[in-house]
PDB file of N, CA and C in Angstrom:
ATOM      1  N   UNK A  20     -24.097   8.522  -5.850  1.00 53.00           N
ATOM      2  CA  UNK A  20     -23.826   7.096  -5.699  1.00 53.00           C
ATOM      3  C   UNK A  20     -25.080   6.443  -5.125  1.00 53.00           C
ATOM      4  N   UNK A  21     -25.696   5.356  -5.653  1.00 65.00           N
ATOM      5  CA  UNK A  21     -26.782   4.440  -5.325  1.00 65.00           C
ATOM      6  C   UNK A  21     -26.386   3.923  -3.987  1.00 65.00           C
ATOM      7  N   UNK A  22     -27.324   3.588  -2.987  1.00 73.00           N
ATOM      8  CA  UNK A  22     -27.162   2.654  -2.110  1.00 73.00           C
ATOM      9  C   UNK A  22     -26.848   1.516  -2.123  1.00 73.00           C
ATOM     10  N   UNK A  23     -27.048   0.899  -3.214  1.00 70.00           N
ATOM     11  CA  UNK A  23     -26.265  -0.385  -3.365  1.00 70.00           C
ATOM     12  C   UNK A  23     -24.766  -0.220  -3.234  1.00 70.00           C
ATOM     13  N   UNK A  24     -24.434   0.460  -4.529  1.00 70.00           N
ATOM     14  CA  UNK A  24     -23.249   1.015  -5.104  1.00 70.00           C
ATOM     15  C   UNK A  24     -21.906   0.919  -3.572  1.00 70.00           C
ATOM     16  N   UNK A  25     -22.617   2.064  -2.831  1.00 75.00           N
ATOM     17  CA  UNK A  25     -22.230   2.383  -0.982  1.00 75.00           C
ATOM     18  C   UNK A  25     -22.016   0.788  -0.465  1.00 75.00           C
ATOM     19  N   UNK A  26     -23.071   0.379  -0.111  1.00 77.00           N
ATOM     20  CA  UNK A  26     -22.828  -0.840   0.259  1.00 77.00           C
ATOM     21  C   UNK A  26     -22.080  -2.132  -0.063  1.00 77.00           C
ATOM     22  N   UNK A  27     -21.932  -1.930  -1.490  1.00 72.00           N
ATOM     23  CA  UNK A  27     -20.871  -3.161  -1.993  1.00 72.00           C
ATOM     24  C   UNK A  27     -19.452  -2.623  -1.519  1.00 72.00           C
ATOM     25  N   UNK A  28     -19.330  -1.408  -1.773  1.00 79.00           N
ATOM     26  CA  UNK A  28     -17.955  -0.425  -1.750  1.00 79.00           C
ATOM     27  C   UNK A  28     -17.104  -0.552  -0.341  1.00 79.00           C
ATOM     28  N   UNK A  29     -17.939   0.019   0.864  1.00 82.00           N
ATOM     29  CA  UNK A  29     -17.882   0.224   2.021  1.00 82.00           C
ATOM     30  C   UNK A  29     -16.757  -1.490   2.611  1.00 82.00           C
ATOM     31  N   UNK A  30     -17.028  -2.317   2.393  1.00 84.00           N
ATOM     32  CA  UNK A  30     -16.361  -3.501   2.733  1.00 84.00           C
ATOM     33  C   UNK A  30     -15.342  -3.474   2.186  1.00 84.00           C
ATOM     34  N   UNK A  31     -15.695  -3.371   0.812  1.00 80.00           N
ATOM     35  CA  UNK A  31     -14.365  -3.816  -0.322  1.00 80.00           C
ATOM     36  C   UNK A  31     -12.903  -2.663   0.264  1.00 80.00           C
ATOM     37  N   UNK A  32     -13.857  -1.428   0.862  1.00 84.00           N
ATOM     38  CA  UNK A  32     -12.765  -0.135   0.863  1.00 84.00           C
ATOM     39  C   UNK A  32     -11.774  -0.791   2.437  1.00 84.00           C
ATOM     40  N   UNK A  33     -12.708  -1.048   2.741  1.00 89.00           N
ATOM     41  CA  UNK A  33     -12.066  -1.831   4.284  1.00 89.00           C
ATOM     42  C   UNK A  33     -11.380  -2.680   4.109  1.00 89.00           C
ATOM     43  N   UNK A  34     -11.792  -4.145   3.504  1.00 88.00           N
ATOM     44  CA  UNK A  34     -10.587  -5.128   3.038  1.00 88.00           C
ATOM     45  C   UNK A  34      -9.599  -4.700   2.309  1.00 88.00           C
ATOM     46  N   UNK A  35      -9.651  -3.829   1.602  1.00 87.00           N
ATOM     47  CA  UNK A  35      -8.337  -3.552   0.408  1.00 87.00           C
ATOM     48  C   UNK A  35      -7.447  -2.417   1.548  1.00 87.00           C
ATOM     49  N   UNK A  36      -7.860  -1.733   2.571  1.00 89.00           N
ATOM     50  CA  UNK A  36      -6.697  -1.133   3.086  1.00 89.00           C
ATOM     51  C   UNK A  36      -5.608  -1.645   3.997  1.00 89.00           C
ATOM     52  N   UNK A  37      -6.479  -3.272   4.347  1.00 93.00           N
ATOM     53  CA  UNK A  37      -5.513  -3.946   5.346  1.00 93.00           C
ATOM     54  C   UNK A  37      -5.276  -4.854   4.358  1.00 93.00           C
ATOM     55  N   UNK A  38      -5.030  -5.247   3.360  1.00 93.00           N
ATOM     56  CA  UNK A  38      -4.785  -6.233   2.423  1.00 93.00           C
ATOM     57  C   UNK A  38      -3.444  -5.279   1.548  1.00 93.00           C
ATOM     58  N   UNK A  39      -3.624  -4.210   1.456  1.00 93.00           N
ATOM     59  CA  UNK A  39      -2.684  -2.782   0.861  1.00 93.00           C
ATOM     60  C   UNK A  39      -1.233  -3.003   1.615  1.00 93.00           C
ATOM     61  N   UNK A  40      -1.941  -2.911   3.027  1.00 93.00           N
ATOM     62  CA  UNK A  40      -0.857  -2.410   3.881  1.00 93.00           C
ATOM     63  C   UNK A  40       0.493  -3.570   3.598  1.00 93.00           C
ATOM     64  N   UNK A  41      -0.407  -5.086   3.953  1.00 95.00           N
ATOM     65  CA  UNK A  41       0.232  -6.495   4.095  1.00 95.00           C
ATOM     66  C   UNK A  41       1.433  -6.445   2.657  1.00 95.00           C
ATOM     67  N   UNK A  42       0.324  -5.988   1.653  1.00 95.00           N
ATOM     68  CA  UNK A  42       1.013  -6.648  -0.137  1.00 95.00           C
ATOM     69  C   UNK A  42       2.142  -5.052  -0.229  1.00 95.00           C
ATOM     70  N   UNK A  43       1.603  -4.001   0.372  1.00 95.00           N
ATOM     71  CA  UNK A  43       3.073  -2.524  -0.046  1.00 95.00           C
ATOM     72  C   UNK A  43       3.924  -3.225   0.822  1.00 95.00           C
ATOM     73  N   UNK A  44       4.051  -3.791   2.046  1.00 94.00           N
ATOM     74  CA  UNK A  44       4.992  -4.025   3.109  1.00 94.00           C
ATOM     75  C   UNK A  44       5.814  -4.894   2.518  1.00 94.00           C
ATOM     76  N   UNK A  45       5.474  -6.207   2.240  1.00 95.00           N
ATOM     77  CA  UNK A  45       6.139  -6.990   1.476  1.00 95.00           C
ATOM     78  C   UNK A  45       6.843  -6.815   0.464  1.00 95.00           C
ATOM     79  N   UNK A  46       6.360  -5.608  -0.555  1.00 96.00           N
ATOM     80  CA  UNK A  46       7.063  -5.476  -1.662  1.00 96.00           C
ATOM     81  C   UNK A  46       8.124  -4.470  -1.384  1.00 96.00           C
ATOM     82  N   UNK A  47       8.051  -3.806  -0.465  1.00 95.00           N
ATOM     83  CA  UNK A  47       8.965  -3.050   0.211  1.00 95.00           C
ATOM     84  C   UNK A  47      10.526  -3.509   0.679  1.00 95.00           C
ATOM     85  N   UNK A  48       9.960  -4.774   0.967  1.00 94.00           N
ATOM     86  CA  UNK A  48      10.811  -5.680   1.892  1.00 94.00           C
ATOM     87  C   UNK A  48      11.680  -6.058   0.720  1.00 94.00           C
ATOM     88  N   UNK A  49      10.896  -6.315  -0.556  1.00 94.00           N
ATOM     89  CA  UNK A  49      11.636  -7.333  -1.621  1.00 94.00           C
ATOM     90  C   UNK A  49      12.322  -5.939  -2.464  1.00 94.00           C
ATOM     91  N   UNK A  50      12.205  -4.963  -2.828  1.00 95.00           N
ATOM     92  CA  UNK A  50      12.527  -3.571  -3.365  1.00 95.00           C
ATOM     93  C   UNK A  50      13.952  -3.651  -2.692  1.00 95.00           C
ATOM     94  N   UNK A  51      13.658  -3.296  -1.419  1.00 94.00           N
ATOM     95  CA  UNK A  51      15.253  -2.713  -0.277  1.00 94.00           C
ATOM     96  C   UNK A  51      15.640  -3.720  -0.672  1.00 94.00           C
ATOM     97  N   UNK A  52      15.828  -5.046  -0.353  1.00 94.00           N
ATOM     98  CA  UNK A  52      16.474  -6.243  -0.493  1.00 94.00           C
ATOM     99  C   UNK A  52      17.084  -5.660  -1.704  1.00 94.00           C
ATOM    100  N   UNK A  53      16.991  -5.675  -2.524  1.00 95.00           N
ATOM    101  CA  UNK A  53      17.080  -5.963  -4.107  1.00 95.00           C
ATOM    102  C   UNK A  53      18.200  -4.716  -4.036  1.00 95.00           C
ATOM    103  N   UNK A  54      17.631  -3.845  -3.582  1.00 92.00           N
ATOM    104  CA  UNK A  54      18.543  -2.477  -4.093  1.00 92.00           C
ATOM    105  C   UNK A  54      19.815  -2.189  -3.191  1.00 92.00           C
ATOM    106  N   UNK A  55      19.206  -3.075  -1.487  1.00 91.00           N
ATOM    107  CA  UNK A  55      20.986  -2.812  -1.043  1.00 91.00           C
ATOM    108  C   UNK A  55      21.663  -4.065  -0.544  1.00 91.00           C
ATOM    109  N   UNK A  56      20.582  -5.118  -1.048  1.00 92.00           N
ATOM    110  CA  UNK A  56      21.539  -6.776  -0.365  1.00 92.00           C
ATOM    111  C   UNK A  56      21.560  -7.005   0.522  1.00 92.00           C
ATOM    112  N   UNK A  57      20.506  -6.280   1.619  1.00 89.00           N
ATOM    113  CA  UNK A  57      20.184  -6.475   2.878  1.00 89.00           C
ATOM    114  C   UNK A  57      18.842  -7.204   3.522  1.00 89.00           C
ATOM    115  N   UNK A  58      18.911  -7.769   4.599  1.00 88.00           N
ATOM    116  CA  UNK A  58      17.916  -8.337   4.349  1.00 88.00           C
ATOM    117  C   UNK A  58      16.618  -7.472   5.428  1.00 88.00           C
ATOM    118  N   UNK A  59      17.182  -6.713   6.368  1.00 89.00           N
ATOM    119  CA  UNK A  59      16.529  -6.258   7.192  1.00 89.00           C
ATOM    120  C   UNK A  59      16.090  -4.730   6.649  1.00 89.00           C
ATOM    121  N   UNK A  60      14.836  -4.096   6.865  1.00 88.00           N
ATOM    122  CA  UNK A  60      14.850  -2.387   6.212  1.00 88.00           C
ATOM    123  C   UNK A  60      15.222  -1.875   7.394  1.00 88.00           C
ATOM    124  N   UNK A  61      15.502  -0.176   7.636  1.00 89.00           N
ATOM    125  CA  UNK A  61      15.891   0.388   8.364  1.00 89.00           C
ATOM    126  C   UNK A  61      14.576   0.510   9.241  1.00 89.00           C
ATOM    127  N   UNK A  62      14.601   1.160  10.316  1.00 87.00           N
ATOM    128  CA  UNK A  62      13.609   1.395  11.188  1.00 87.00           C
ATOM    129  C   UNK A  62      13.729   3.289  12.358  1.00 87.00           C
ATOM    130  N   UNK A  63      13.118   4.093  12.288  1.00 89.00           N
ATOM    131  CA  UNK A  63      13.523   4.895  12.290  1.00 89.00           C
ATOM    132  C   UNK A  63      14.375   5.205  13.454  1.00 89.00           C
ATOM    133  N   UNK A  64      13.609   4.058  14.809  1.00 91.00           N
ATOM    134  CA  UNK A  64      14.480   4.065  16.085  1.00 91.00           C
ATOM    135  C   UNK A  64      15.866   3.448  15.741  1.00 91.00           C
ATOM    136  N   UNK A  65      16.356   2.897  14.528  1.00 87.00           N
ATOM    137  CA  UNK A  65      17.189   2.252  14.521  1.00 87.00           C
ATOM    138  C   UNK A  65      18.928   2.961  14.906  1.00 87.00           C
ATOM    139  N   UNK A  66      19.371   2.362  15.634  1.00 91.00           N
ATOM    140  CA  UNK A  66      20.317   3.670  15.933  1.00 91.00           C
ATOM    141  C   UNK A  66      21.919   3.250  14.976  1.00 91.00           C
ATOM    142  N   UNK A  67      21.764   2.094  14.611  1.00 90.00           N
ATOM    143  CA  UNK A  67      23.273   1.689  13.402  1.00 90.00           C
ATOM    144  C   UNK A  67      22.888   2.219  12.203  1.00 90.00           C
ATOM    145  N   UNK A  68      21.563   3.118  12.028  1.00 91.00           N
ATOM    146  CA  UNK A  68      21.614   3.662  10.440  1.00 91.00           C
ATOM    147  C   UNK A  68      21.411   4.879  10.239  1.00 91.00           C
ATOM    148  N   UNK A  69      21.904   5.921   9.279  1.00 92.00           N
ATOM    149  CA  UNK A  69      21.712   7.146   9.487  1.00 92.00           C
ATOM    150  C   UNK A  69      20.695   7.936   8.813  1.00 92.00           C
ATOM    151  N   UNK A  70      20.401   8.946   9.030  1.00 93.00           N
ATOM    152  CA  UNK A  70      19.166   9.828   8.854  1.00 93.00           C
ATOM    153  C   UNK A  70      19.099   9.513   7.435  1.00 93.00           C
ATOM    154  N   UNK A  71      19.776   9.701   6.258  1.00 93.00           N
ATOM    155  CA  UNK A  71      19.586   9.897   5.478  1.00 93.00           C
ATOM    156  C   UNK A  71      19.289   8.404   4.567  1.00 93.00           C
ATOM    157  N   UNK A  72      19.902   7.434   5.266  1.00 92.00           N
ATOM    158  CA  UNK A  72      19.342   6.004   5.105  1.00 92.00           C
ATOM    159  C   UNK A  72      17.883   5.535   5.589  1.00 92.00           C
ATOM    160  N   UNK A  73      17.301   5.991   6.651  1.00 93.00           N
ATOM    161  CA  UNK A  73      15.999   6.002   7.170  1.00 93.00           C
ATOM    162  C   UNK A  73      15.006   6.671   6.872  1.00 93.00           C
ATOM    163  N   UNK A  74      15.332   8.049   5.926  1.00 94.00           N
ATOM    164  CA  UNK A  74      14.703   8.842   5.142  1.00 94.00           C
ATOM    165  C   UNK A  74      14.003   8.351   3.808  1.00 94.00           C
ATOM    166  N   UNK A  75      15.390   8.151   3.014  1.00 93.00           N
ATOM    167  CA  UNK A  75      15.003   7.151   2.001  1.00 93.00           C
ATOM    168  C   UNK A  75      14.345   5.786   2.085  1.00 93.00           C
ATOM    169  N   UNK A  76      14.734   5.235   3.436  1.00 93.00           N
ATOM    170  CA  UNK A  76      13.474   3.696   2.891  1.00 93.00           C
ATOM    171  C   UNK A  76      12.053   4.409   3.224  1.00 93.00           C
ATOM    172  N   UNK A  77      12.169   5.088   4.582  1.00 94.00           N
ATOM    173  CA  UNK A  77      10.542   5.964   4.126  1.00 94.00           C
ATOM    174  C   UNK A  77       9.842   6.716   3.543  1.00 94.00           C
ATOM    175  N   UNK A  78      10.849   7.596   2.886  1.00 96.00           N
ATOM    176  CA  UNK A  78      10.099   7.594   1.447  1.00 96.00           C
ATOM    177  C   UNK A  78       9.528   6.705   0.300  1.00 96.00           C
ATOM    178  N   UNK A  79      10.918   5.521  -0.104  1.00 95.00           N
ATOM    179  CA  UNK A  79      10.003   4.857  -0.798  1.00 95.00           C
ATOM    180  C   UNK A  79       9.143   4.031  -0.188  1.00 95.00           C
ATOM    181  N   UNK A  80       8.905   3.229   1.017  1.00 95.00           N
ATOM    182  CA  UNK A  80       7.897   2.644   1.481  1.00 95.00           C
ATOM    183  C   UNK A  80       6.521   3.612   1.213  1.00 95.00           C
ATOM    184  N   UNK A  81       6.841   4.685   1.732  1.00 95.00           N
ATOM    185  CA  UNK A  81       5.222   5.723   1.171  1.00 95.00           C
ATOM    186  C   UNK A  81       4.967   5.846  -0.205  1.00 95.00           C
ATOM    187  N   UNK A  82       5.486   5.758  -0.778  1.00 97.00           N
ATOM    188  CA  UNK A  82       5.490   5.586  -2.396  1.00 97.00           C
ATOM    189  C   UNK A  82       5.000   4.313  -2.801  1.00 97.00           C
ATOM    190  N   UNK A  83       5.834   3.027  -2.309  1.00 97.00           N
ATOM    191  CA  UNK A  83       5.015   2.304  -2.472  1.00 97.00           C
ATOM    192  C   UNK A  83       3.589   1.897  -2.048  1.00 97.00           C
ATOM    193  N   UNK A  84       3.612   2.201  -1.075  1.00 95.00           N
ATOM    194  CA  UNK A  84       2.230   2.392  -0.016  1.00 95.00           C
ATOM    195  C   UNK A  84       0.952   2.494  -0.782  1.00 95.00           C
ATOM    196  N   UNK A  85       1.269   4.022  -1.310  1.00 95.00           N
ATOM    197  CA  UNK A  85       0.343   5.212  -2.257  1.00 95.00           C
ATOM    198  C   UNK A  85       0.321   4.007  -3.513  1.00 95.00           C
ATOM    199  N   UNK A  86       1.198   3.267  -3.931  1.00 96.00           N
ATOM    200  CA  UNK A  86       0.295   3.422  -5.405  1.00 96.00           C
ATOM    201  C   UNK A  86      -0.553   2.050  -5.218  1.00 96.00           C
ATOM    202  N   UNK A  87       0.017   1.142  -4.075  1.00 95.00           N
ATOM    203  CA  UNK A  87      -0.391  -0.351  -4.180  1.00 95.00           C
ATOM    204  C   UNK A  87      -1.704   0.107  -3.393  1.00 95.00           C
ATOM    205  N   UNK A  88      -2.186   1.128  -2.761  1.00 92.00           N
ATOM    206  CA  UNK A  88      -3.314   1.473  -2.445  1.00 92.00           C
ATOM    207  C   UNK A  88      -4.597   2.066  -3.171  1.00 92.00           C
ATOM    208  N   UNK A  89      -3.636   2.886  -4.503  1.00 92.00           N
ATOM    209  CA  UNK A  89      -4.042   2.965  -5.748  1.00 92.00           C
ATOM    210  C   UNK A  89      -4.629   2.408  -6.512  1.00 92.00           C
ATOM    211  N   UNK A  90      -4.325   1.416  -6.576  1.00 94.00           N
ATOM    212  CA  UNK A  90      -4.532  -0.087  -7.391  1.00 94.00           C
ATOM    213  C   UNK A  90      -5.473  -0.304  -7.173  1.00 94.00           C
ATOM    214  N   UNK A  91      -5.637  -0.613  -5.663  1.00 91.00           N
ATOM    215  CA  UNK A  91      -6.602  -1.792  -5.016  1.00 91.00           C
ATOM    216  C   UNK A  91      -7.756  -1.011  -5.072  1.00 91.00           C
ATOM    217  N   UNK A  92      -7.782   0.244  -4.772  1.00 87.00           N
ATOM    218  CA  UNK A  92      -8.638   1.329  -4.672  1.00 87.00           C
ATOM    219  C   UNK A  92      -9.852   1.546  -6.282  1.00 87.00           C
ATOM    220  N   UNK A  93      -8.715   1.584  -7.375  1.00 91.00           N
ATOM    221  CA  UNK A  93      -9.304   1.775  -8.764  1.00 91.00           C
ATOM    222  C   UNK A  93     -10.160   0.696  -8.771  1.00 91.00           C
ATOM    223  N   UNK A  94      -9.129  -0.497  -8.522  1.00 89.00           N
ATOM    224  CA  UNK A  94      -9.877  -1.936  -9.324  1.00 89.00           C
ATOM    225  C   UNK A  94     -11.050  -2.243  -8.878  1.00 89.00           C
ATOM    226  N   UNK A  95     -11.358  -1.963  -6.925  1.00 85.00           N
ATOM    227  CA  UNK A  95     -12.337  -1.783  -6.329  1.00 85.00           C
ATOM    228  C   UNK A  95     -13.482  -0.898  -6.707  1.00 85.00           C
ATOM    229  N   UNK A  96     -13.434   0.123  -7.254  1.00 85.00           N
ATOM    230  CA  UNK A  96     -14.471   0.810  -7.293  1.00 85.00           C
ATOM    231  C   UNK A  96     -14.906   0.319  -9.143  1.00 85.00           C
ATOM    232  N   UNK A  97     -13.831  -0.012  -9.710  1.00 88.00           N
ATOM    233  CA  UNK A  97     -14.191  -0.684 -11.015  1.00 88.00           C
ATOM    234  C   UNK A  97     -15.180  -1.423 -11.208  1.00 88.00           C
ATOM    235  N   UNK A  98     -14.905  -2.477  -9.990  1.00 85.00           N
ATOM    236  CA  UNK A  98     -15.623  -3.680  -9.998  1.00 85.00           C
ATOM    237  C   UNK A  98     -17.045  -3.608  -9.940  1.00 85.00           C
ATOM    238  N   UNK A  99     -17.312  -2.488  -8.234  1.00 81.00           N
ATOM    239  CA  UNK A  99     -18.410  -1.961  -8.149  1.00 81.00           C
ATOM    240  C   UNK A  99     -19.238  -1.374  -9.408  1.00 81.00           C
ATOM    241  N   UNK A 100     -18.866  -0.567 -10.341  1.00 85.00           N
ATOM    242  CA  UNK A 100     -19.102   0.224 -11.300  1.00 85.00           C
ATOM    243  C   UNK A 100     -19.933  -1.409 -12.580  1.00 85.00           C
ATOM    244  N   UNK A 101     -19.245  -2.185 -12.729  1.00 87.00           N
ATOM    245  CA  UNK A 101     -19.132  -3.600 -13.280  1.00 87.00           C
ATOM    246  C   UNK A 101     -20.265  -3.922 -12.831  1.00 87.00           C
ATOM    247  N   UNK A 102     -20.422  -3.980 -11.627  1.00 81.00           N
ATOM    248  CA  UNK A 102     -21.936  -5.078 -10.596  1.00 81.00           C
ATOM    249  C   UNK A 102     -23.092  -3.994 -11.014  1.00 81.00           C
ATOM    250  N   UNK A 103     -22.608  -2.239 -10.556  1.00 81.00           N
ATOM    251  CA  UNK A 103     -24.060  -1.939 -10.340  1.00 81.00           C
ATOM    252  C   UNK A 103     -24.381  -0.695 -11.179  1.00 81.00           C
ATOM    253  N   UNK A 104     -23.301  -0.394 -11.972  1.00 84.00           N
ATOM    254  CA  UNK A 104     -23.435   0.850 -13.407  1.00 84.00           C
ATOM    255  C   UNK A 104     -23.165   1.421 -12.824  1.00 84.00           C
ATOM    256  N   UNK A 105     -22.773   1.849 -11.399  1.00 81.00           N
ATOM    257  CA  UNK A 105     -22.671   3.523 -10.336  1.00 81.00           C
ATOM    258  C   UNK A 105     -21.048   3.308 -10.080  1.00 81.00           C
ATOM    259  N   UNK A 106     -20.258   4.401 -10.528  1.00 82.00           N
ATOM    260  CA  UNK A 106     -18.880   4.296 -10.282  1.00 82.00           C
ATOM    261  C   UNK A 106     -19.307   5.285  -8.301  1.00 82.00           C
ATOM    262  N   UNK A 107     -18.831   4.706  -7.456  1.00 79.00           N
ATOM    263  CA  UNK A 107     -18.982   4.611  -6.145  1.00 79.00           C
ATOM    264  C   UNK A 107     -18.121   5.991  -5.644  1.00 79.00           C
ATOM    265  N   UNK A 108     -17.941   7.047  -5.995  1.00 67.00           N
ATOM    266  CA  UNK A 108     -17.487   8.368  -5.919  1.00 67.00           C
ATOM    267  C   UNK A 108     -17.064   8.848  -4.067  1.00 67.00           C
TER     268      UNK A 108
END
């Protein structure tokens, strides 16, 4: 990887993991909603919900997590690849 390449990357990798976190959280929020008509997700201290309800929203929250990090991750190093011919490895 070129030094440029590093240097465009290095920011972009930083903004897209707190920008990840904000856009999986949200869609998380709108997913559960959708699937049990609730408006609040479980929380693991939560003590009115049971293991196997707190299991499942954290699983799919990590699922969603992983791919919306995915995304941001590909399109990012795409872009880089776009500006400076060096896919940023």
């Amino acid at each position: 990887m070129t030094g440029v390449a590093k240097l465009l990357f290095k920011p972009f990798a930083i903004l897209s993991g707190i920008l990840g976190g904000v856009i999986a959280s949200a869609v998380f929020s709108k997913v559960w909603k959708a699937a049990t008509h609730e408006d609040d997700t479980p929380d693991a201290s939560d003590e009115e919900r049971g293991l196997k309800e707190i299991l499942s929203a954290a699983a799919l929250k990590g699922a969603i997590a992983g791919v919306v990090k995915a995304v941001l991750h590909r399109g990012g190093a795409s872009g880089v690849r776009g500006l400076t011919g060096t896919w940023p490895a």
